[in-house]
Amino acid sequence: MDTWPYRLRWPPSTIIFDESPERVFQRAAQKLEDAGARIPRSCLFIHVPLESCDVQQPLCSKGLNGTRPSIWALQVLPVRTLVSFEEMLHVVSSLAMKGSLFIVQWMDQLFMRNRFKVETVSYSKVVMSLGEKPTLGDHKSILFVAEFA
């Protein structure tokens, strides 16, 4: 089990919402406690049971109101199709304000389930490997390589 959200130094008064099915949360909470992982005392941790398809209502009823920037850190993205991923982005965009971050370990898990090893690559490195000079400016696309393992 990955404990990275518990090891980060969150700013004081950060509210951390854990949205997961109740049975998954109970098992994970026990493993985290056994491992000694703790949320800083200056932060508030709130579990929101994910038993229905309505993601927005339970979060709002537990106090999320979108008046402060938020970090959406998803360890396992519960989507099976591109449409459900777009629905998740729609929910996040309706609850997040400018300056919020969306961090997902999705791509790697999607490919790893199908025995691919994934790595993100720099646009400039790809262009240079082809013997070309990279152009200046922002490159909006994220390139990745998926190698069948």
CSV table of N, CA and C in Angstrom, one decimal:
chain,number,residue,atom,x,y,z
A,1,MET,N,0.8,-1.2,0.0
A,1,MET,CA,0.0,0.0,0.0
A,1,MET,C,0.9,1.2,0.0
A,2,ASP,N,0.5,2.2,-0.8
A,2,ASP,CA,1.3,3.4,-0.9
A,2,ASP,C,0.9,4.4,0.2
A,3,THR,N,1.8,5.0,0.9
A,3,THR,CA,1.5,5.9,2.0
A,3,THR,C,1.9,7.3,1.6
A,4,TRP,N,2.2,7.6,0.4
A,4,TRP,CA,2.7,9.0,0.1
A,4,TRP,C,1.8,10.1,0.5
A,5,PRO,N,0.5,10.0,0.5
A,5,PRO,CA,-0.3,11.2,1.0
A,5,PRO,C,0.0,11.4,2.5
A,6,TYR,N,0.4,10.4,3.2
A,6,TYR,CA,0.6,10.5,4.7
A,6,TYR,C,2.1,11.0,4.9
A,7,ARG,N,2.9,10.9,4.0
A,7,ARG,CA,4.3,11.3,4.2
A,7,ARG,C,4.6,12.8,3.7
A,8,LEU,N,3.7,13.4,3.0
A,8,LEU,CA,3.9,14.7,2.5
A,8,LEU,C,3.7,15.7,3.6
A,9,ARG,N,4.3,16.9,3.5
A,9,ARG,CA,4.2,18.0,4.5
A,9,ARG,C,3.1,18.9,4.0
A,10,TRP,N,1.9,18.6,4.4
A,10,TRP,CA,0.7,19.4,4.0
A,10,TRP,C,0.7,20.7,4.8
A,11,PRO,N,0.3,21.8,4.2
A,11,PRO,CA,0.2,23.1,4.9
A,11,PRO,C,-0.8,23.0,6.1
A,12,PRO,N,-0.5,23.7,7.2
A,12,PRO,CA,-1.5,23.7,8.3
A,12,PRO,C,-2.9,24.0,7.8
A,13,SER,N,-3.9,23.4,8.5
A,13,SER,CA,-5.3,23.6,8.2
A,13,SER,C,-5.7,22.9,6.9
A,14,THR,N,-4.9,22.1,6.3
A,14,THR,CA,-5.3,21.4,5.1
A,14,THR,C,-6.4,20.3,5.5
A,15,ILE,N,-7.4,20.2,4.7
A,15,ILE,CA,-8.4,19.2,4.9
A,15,ILE,C,-8.2,18.2,3.9
A,16,ILE,N,-8.0,16.9,4.3
A,16,ILE,CA,-7.7,15.8,3.4
A,16,ILE,C,-8.9,14.9,3.4
A,17,PHE,N,-9.5,14.8,2.2
A,17,PHE,CA,-10.7,14.0,2.0
A,17,PHE,C,-10.3,12.7,1.4
A,18,ASP,N,-10.6,11.6,2.0
A,18,ASP,CA,-10.3,10.3,1.5
A,18,ASP,C,-11.7,9.7,1.0
A,19,GLU,N,-11.8,9.6,-0.3
A,19,GLU,CA,-13.0,9.1,-0.8
A,19,GLU,C,-12.8,7.7,-1.4
A,20,SER,N,-13.4,6.7,-0.7
A,20,SER,CA,-13.2,5.3,-1.1
A,20,SER,C,-14.3,4.5,-0.5
A,21,PRO,N,-14.5,3.3,-1.1
A,21,PRO,CA,-15.5,2.4,-0.5
A,21,PRO,C,-15.2,2.1,1.0
A,22,GLU,N,-16.2,2.0,1.8
A,22,GLU,CA,-16.0,1.8,3.2
A,22,GLU,C,-15.2,0.6,3.5
A,23,ARG,N,-15.4,-0.6,2.9
A,23,ARG,CA,-14.6,-1.8,3.1
A,23,ARG,C,-13.1,-1.6,2.8
A,24,VAL,N,-12.9,-0.8,1.7
A,24,VAL,CA,-11.5,-0.6,1.3
A,24,VAL,C,-10.8,0.4,2.3
A,25,PHE,N,-11.6,1.4,2.7
A,25,PHE,CA,-11.1,2.3,3.7
A,25,PHE,C,-10.7,1.6,5.0
A,26,GLN,N,-11.6,0.8,5.5
A,26,GLN,CA,-11.3,0.1,6.8
A,26,GLN,C,-10.0,-0.8,6.7
A,27,ARG,N,-9.9,-1.5,5.6
A,27,ARG,CA,-8.7,-2.3,5.4
A,27,ARG,C,-7.4,-1.4,5.3
A,28,ALA,N,-7.5,-0.4,4.5
A,28,ALA,CA,-6.4,0.5,4.3
A,28,ALA,C,-6.0,1.3,5.6
A,29,ALA,N,-7.0,1.7,6.3
A,29,ALA,CA,-6.8,2.4,7.6
A,29,ALA,C,-6.0,1.5,8.6
A,30,GLN,N,-6.3,0.3,8.6
A,30,GLN,CA,-5.6,-0.7,9.5
A,30,GLN,C,-4.2,-0.9,9.1
A,31,LYS,N,-4.0,-1.0,7.8
A,31,LYS,CA,-2.6,-1.2,7.3
A,31,LYS,C,-1.8,0.1,7.5
A,32,LEU,N,-2.4,1.2,7.3
A,32,LEU,CA,-1.7,2.5,7.6
A,32,LEU,C,-1.3,2.6,9.0
A,33,GLU,N,-2.2,2.3,9.9
A,33,GLU,CA,-2.0,2.4,11.3
A,33,GLU,C,-0.8,1.4,11.7
A,34,ASP,N,-0.9,0.2,11.2
A,34,ASP,CA,0.2,-0.8,11.4
A,34,ASP,C,1.5,-0.3,10.9
A,35,ALA,N,1.5,0.5,9.8
A,35,ALA,CA,2.8,1.0,9.3
A,35,ALA,C,3.3,2.2,10.0
A,36,GLY,N,2.4,2.8,10.8
A,36,GLY,CA,2.8,4.0,11.6
A,36,GLY,C,2.6,5.3,10.7
A,37,ALA,N,1.8,5.2,9.6
A,37,ALA,CA,1.5,6.4,8.8
A,37,ALA,C,0.5,7.3,9.5
A,38,ARG,N,0.8,8.6,9.6
A,38,ARG,CA,-0.1,9.5,10.3
A,38,ARG,C,-0.3,10.8,9.5
A,39,ILE,N,-1.5,11.3,9.5
A,39,ILE,CA,-1.7,12.7,8.9
A,39,ILE,C,-1.2,13.7,10.0
A,40,PRO,N,-0.5,14.8,9.6
A,40,PRO,CA,-0.1,15.7,10.6
A,40,PRO,C,-1.3,16.3,11.4
A,41,ARG,N,-1.0,16.5,12.7
A,41,ARG,CA,-2.0,17.0,13.6
A,41,ARG,C,-2.7,18.3,13.2
A,42,SER,N,-1.9,19.1,12.4
A,42,SER,CA,-2.4,20.4,12.0
A,42,SER,C,-3.4,20.3,10.8
A,43,CYS,N,-3.6,19.1,10.3
A,43,CYS,CA,-4.5,18.8,9.2
A,43,CYS,C,-5.7,18.1,9.7
A,44,LEU,N,-6.8,18.1,8.9
A,44,LEU,CA,-8.0,17.4,9.2
A,44,LEU,C,-8.2,16.3,8.2
A,45,PHE,N,-8.4,15.1,8.6
A,45,PHE,CA,-8.6,14.0,7.7
A,45,PHE,C,-10.1,13.6,7.8
A,46,ILE,N,-10.8,13.5,6.6
A,46,ILE,CA,-12.2,13.2,6.6
A,46,ILE,C,-12.4,12.1,5.5
A,47,HIS,N,-12.9,10.9,6.0
A,47,HIS,CA,-13.3,9.9,5.1
A,47,HIS,C,-14.7,10.1,4.5
A,48,VAL,N,-14.8,10.0,3.2
A,48,VAL,CA,-16.1,10.1,2.6
A,48,VAL,C,-16.4,8.7,1.9
A,49,PRO,N,-17.4,8.0,2.4
A,49,PRO,CA,-17.7,6.7,1.8
A,49,PRO,C,-18.1,6.8,0.4
A,50,LEU,N,-17.5,6.0,-0.5
A,50,LEU,CA,-17.9,6.1,-1.9
A,50,LEU,C,-18.7,4.9,-2.2
A,51,GLU,N,-20.0,4.9,-1.9
A,51,GLU,CA,-20.8,3.8,-2.1
A,51,GLU,C,-21.8,4.1,-3.3
A,52,SER,N,-21.9,5.3,-3.7
A,52,SER,CA,-22.9,5.6,-4.8
A,52,SER,C,-22.1,6.2,-5.9
A,53,CYS,N,-22.8,6.5,-7.0
A,53,CYS,CA,-22.1,7.1,-8.2
A,53,CYS,C,-22.0,8.6,-8.1
A,54,ASP,N,-22.7,9.2,-7.1
A,54,ASP,CA,-22.7,10.6,-7.0
A,54,ASP,C,-21.5,11.0,-6.1
A,55,VAL,N,-20.4,11.5,-6.7
A,55,VAL,CA,-19.2,11.8,-6.0
A,55,VAL,C,-19.3,13.2,-5.4
A,56,GLN,N,-20.0,14.1,-6.0
A,56,GLN,CA,-20.1,15.5,-5.5
A,56,GLN,C,-20.8,15.6,-4.2
A,57,GLN,N,-22.0,15.0,-4.1
A,57,GLN,CA,-22.8,15.3,-2.9
A,57,GLN,C,-22.2,14.9,-1.6
A,58,PRO,N,-21.6,13.7,-1.5
A,58,PRO,CA,-20.9,13.3,-0.2
A,58,PRO,C,-19.8,14.2,0.1
A,59,LEU,N,-19.0,14.7,-0.9
A,59,LEU,CA,-17.9,15.6,-0.6
A,59,LEU,C,-18.4,16.9,0.0
A,60,CYS,N,-19.4,17.5,-0.7
A,60,CYS,CA,-20.0,18.7,-0.2
A,60,CYS,C,-20.6,18.6,1.1
A,61,SER,N,-21.3,17.5,1.4
A,61,SER,CA,-21.9,17.3,2.7
A,61,SER,C,-20.9,17.2,3.8
A,62,LYS,N,-19.7,16.8,3.5
A,62,LYS,CA,-18.6,16.7,4.5
A,62,LYS,C,-17.7,18.0,4.6
A,63,GLY,N,-18.1,19.0,3.8
A,63,GLY,CA,-17.4,20.3,4.0
A,63,GLY,C,-16.7,20.8,2.8
A,64,LEU,N,-16.5,20.1,1.7
A,64,LEU,CA,-15.8,20.7,0.6
A,64,LEU,C,-16.7,21.7,-0.1
A,65,ASN,N,-16.2,22.9,-0.3
A,65,ASN,CA,-17.1,23.9,-0.9
A,65,ASN,C,-16.4,24.7,-2.0
A,66,GLY,N,-15.2,24.4,-2.4
A,66,GLY,CA,-14.5,25.0,-3.5
A,66,GLY,C,-14.1,26.4,-3.4
A,67,THR,N,-14.0,26.9,-2.1
A,67,THR,CA,-13.6,28.3,-1.9
A,67,THR,C,-12.1,28.5,-1.7
A,68,ARG,N,-11.4,27.4,-1.6
A,68,ARG,CA,-10.0,27.4,-1.5
A,68,ARG,C,-9.4,26.4,-2.5
A,69,PRO,N,-8.1,26.7,-2.9
A,69,PRO,CA,-7.5,25.7,-3.8
A,69,PRO,C,-7.4,24.3,-3.2
A,70,SER,N,-7.5,23.3,-4.0
A,70,SER,CA,-7.5,22.0,-3.5
A,70,SER,C,-6.5,21.1,-4.3
A,71,ILE,N,-6.1,20.0,-3.7
A,71,ILE,CA,-5.3,19.1,-4.4
A,71,ILE,C,-6.1,17.8,-4.5
A,72,TRP,N,-6.2,17.3,-5.7
A,72,TRP,CA,-7.0,16.0,-5.9
A,72,TRP,C,-5.9,15.0,-6.2
A,73,ALA,N,-5.5,14.2,-5.2
A,73,ALA,CA,-4.5,13.2,-5.4
A,73,ALA,C,-5.2,11.8,-5.4
A,74,LEU,N,-5.2,11.2,-6.6
A,74,LEU,CA,-5.9,9.9,-6.7
A,74,LEU,C,-4.9,8.8,-6.9
A,75,GLN,N,-4.9,7.9,-6.0
A,75,GLN,CA,-3.9,6.8,-6.1
A,75,GLN,C,-4.4,5.7,-7.1
A,76,VAL,N,-5.7,5.4,-7.1
A,76,VAL,CA,-6.3,4.5,-8.0
A,76,VAL,C,-7.5,5.1,-8.6
A,77,LEU,N,-7.5,5.3,-9.8
A,77,LEU,CA,-8.6,6.0,-10.5
A,77,LEU,C,-9.7,5.0,-10.9
A,78,PRO,N,-10.9,5.0,-10.2
A,78,PRO,CA,-11.9,4.0,-10.5
A,78,PRO,C,-12.7,4.3,-11.8
A,79,VAL,N,-12.0,4.3,-12.9
A,79,VAL,CA,-12.6,4.5,-14.2
A,79,VAL,C,-12.3,3.3,-15.1
A,80,ARG,N,-13.2,3.0,-15.9
A,80,ARG,CA,-13.0,1.9,-16.9
A,80,ARG,C,-13.0,2.4,-18.3
A,81,THR,N,-13.5,3.6,-18.6
A,81,THR,CA,-13.6,4.1,-19.9
A,81,THR,C,-13.2,5.5,-20.0
A,82,LEU,N,-12.9,6.0,-21.2
A,82,LEU,CA,-12.6,7.4,-21.3
A,82,LEU,C,-13.7,8.3,-20.9
A,83,VAL,N,-15.0,7.9,-21.1
A,83,VAL,CA,-16.2,8.6,-20.7
A,83,VAL,C,-16.2,8.8,-19.2
A,84,SER,N,-15.9,7.7,-18.5
A,84,SER,CA,-16.0,7.9,-17.0
A,84,SER,C,-14.8,8.7,-16.5
A,85,PHE,N,-13.7,8.7,-17.2
A,85,PHE,CA,-12.6,9.6,-16.8
A,85,PHE,C,-13.0,11.1,-17.1
A,86,GLU,N,-13.7,11.4,-18.2
A,86,GLU,CA,-14.2,12.7,-18.5
A,86,GLU,C,-15.2,13.1,-17.4
A,87,GLU,N,-16.0,12.2,-17.0
A,87,GLU,CA,-17.0,12.5,-15.9
A,87,GLU,C,-16.3,12.9,-14.6
A,88,MET,N,-15.2,12.2,-14.3
A,88,MET,CA,-14.4,12.5,-13.1
A,88,MET,C,-13.8,13.9,-13.2
A,89,LEU,N,-13.3,14.2,-14.4
A,89,LEU,CA,-12.7,15.6,-14.6
A,89,LEU,C,-13.8,16.6,-14.5
A,90,HIS,N,-15.0,16.3,-14.9
A,90,HIS,CA,-16.1,17.3,-14.8
A,90,HIS,C,-16.4,17.5,-13.3
A,91,VAL,N,-16.5,16.5,-12.5
A,91,VAL,CA,-16.8,16.6,-11.1
A,91,VAL,C,-15.7,17.5,-10.4
A,92,VAL,N,-14.5,17.1,-10.7
A,92,VAL,CA,-13.4,17.8,-10.1
A,92,VAL,C,-13.4,19.3,-10.5
A,93,SER,N,-13.6,19.6,-11.8
A,93,SER,CA,-13.6,21.0,-12.2
A,93,SER,C,-14.8,21.8,-11.6
A,94,SER,N,-15.9,21.1,-11.3
A,94,SER,CA,-17.0,21.8,-10.7
A,94,SER,C,-16.8,22.1,-9.2
A,95,LEU,N,-15.9,21.3,-8.6
A,95,LEU,CA,-15.6,21.5,-7.1
A,95,LEU,C,-14.3,22.2,-6.9
A,96,ALA,N,-13.5,22.4,-7.8
A,96,ALA,CA,-12.2,23.0,-7.6
A,96,ALA,C,-12.2,24.4,-8.1
A,97,MET,N,-11.3,25.2,-7.4
A,97,MET,CA,-11.2,26.6,-7.9
A,97,MET,C,-9.8,26.8,-8.6
A,98,LYS,N,-9.6,27.9,-9.2
A,98,LYS,CA,-8.3,28.2,-9.8
A,98,LYS,C,-7.2,28.0,-8.9
A,99,GLY,N,-6.1,27.3,-9.4
A,99,GLY,CA,-5.0,27.0,-8.5
A,99,GLY,C,-5.0,25.6,-8.0
A,100,SER,N,-6.1,24.9,-8.1
A,100,SER,CA,-6.2,23.5,-7.6
A,100,SER,C,-5.4,22.6,-8.5
A,101,LEU,N,-4.9,21.5,-7.9
A,101,LEU,CA,-4.1,20.5,-8.7
A,101,LEU,C,-4.8,19.2,-8.7
A,102,PHE,N,-4.6,18.4,-9.8
A,102,PHE,CA,-5.2,17.1,-10.0
A,102,PHE,C,-4.0,16.2,-10.3
A,103,ILE,N,-3.7,15.3,-9.4
A,103,ILE,CA,-2.6,14.4,-9.5
A,103,ILE,C,-3.1,13.0,-9.5
A,104,VAL,N,-2.8,12.2,-10.6
A,104,VAL,CA,-3.3,10.9,-10.7
A,104,VAL,C,-2.2,9.9,-11.1
A,105,GLN,N,-2.3,8.7,-10.5
A,105,GLN,CA,-1.4,7.6,-10.8
A,105,GLN,C,-2.2,6.7,-11.7
A,106,TRP,N,-2.8,7.2,-12.8
A,106,TRP,CA,-3.7,6.5,-13.6
A,106,TRP,C,-3.0,5.8,-14.8
A,107,MET,N,-2.2,6.5,-15.5
A,107,MET,CA,-1.6,6.0,-16.7
A,107,MET,C,-0.8,4.8,-16.4
A,108,ASP,N,0.0,4.8,-15.4
A,108,ASP,CA,0.9,3.7,-15.1
A,108,ASP,C,0.1,2.5,-14.7
A,109,GLN,N,-1.0,2.7,-13.9
A,109,GLN,CA,-1.8,1.5,-13.5
A,109,GLN,C,-2.6,0.9,-14.6
A,110,LEU,N,-3.1,1.8,-15.5
A,110,LEU,CA,-3.8,1.3,-16.7
A,110,LEU,C,-3.0,0.4,-17.5
A,111,PHE,N,-1.8,0.8,-17.8
A,111,PHE,CA,-0.9,0.1,-18.6
A,111,PHE,C,-0.3,-1.2,-17.9
A,112,MET,N,0.0,-1.0,-16.6
A,112,MET,CA,0.6,-2.1,-15.8
A,112,MET,C,-0.4,-3.3,-15.7
A,113,ARG,N,-1.7,-3.0,-15.7
A,113,ARG,CA,-2.7,-4.1,-15.6
A,113,ARG,C,-2.6,-4.9,-16.9
A,114,ASN,N,-2.1,-4.3,-18.0
A,114,ASN,CA,-2.0,-5.0,-19.2
A,114,ASN,C,-0.6,-5.4,-19.6
A,115,ARG,N,0.3,-5.4,-18.6
A,115,ARG,CA,1.7,-5.8,-18.7
A,115,ARG,C,2.6,-4.9,-19.5
A,116,PHE,N,2.3,-3.6,-19.5
A,116,PHE,CA,3.1,-2.6,-20.1
A,116,PHE,C,3.9,-1.8,-19.0
A,117,LYS,N,5.1,-1.5,-19.3
A,117,LYS,CA,5.9,-0.7,-18.4
A,117,LYS,C,5.8,0.7,-19.0
A,118,VAL,N,5.5,1.7,-18.2
A,118,VAL,CA,5.2,3.1,-18.8
A,118,VAL,C,6.3,4.1,-18.2
A,119,GLU,N,6.7,5.0,-19.1
A,119,GLU,CA,7.6,6.0,-18.7
A,119,GLU,C,7.2,7.3,-19.5
A,120,THR,N,7.2,8.4,-18.8
A,120,THR,CA,7.0,9.7,-19.5
A,120,THR,C,8.3,10.1,-20.0
A,121,VAL,N,8.2,10.8,-21.2
A,121,VAL,CA,9.5,11.2,-21.9
A,121,VAL,C,9.4,12.7,-22.2
A,122,SER,N,10.5,13.3,-22.3
A,122,SER,CA,10.6,14.7,-22.7
A,122,SER,C,10.4,14.9,-24.2
A,123,TYR,N,9.6,15.8,-24.6
A,123,TYR,CA,9.4,16.1,-26.0
A,123,TYR,C,10.7,16.4,-26.7
A,124,SER,N,11.5,17.2,-26.0
A,124,SER,CA,12.8,17.6,-26.5
A,124,SER,C,13.7,16.4,-26.8
A,125,LYS,N,13.7,15.5,-25.8
A,125,LYS,CA,14.6,14.3,-26.0
A,125,LYS,C,14.1,13.4,-27.2
A,126,VAL,N,12.8,13.3,-27.4
A,126,VAL,CA,12.3,12.6,-28.5
A,126,VAL,C,12.8,13.2,-29.8
A,127,VAL,N,12.6,14.5,-29.9
A,127,VAL,CA,13.0,15.3,-31.1
A,127,VAL,C,14.5,15.1,-31.4
A,128,MET,N,15.3,15.3,-30.3
A,128,MET,CA,16.7,15.2,-30.5
A,128,MET,C,17.1,13.8,-30.9
A,129,SER,N,16.5,12.8,-30.4
A,129,SER,CA,16.8,11.4,-30.7
A,129,SER,C,16.5,11.1,-32.2
A,130,LEU,N,15.7,12.0,-32.8
A,130,LEU,CA,15.4,11.8,-34.3
A,130,LEU,C,16.3,12.7,-35.1
A,131,GLY,N,17.3,13.3,-34.4
A,131,GLY,CA,18.3,14.2,-35.1
A,131,GLY,C,17.8,15.6,-35.5
A,132,GLU,N,16.7,16.0,-34.8
A,132,GLU,CA,16.2,17.3,-35.1
A,132,GLU,C,16.4,18.2,-33.9
A,133,LYS,N,16.3,19.5,-34.1
A,133,LYS,CA,16.4,20.5,-33.0
A,133,LYS,C,15.0,20.8,-32.5
A,134,PRO,N,14.8,20.7,-31.1
A,134,PRO,CA,13.5,21.0,-30.6
A,134,PRO,C,13.1,22.5,-30.8
A,135,THR,N,11.8,22.7,-31.0
A,135,THR,CA,11.3,24.1,-31.2
A,135,THR,C,11.1,24.7,-29.8
A,136,LEU,N,11.2,26.0,-29.7
A,136,LEU,CA,11.0,26.7,-28.4
A,136,LEU,C,9.5,26.8,-28.2
A,137,GLY,N,9.1,26.9,-26.9
A,137,GLY,CA,7.7,27.1,-26.6
A,137,GLY,C,7.2,26.0,-25.8
A,138,ASP,N,6.0,26.2,-25.3
A,138,ASP,CA,5.3,25.1,-24.5
A,138,ASP,C,4.8,24.0,-25.4
A,139,HIS,N,5.0,22.8,-24.9
A,139,HIS,CA,4.4,21.6,-25.6
A,139,HIS,C,3.3,21.1,-24.7
A,140,LYS,N,2.1,21.2,-25.2
A,140,LYS,CA,1.0,20.9,-24.3
A,140,LYS,C,0.7,19.4,-24.2
A,141,SER,N,1.3,18.6,-25.0
A,141,SER,CA,1.1,17.1,-25.0
A,141,SER,C,2.1,16.5,-24.0
A,142,ILE,N,1.6,15.5,-23.3
A,142,ILE,CA,2.5,14.7,-22.5
A,142,ILE,C,2.8,13.4,-23.3
A,143,LEU,N,4.1,13.2,-23.5
A,143,LEU,CA,4.5,12.0,-24.3
A,143,LEU,C,4.9,10.9,-23.3
A,144,PHE,N,4.5,9.6,-23.6
A,144,PHE,CA,4.9,8.5,-22.8
A,144,PHE,C,5.3,7.3,-23.7
A,145,VAL,N,6.0,6.4,-23.1
A,145,VAL,CA,6.4,5.2,-23.8
A,145,VAL,C,5.9,4.1,-23.0
A,146,ALA,N,5.2,3.2,-23.7
A,146,ALA,CA,4.7,2.0,-23.0
A,146,ALA,C,5.3,0.8,-23.6
A,147,GLU,N,6.1,0.1,-22.9
A,147,GLU,CA,6.8,-1.1,-23.3
A,147,GLU,C,6.2,-2.4,-22.8
A,148,PHE,N,5.9,-3.3,-23.7
A,148,PHE,CA,5.2,-4.6,-23.2
A,148,PHE,C,6.3,-5.4,-22.4
A,149,ALA,N,5.9,-5.7,-21.2
A,149,ALA,CA,6.8,-6.4,-20.3
A,149,ALA,C,6.7,-7.9,-20.4
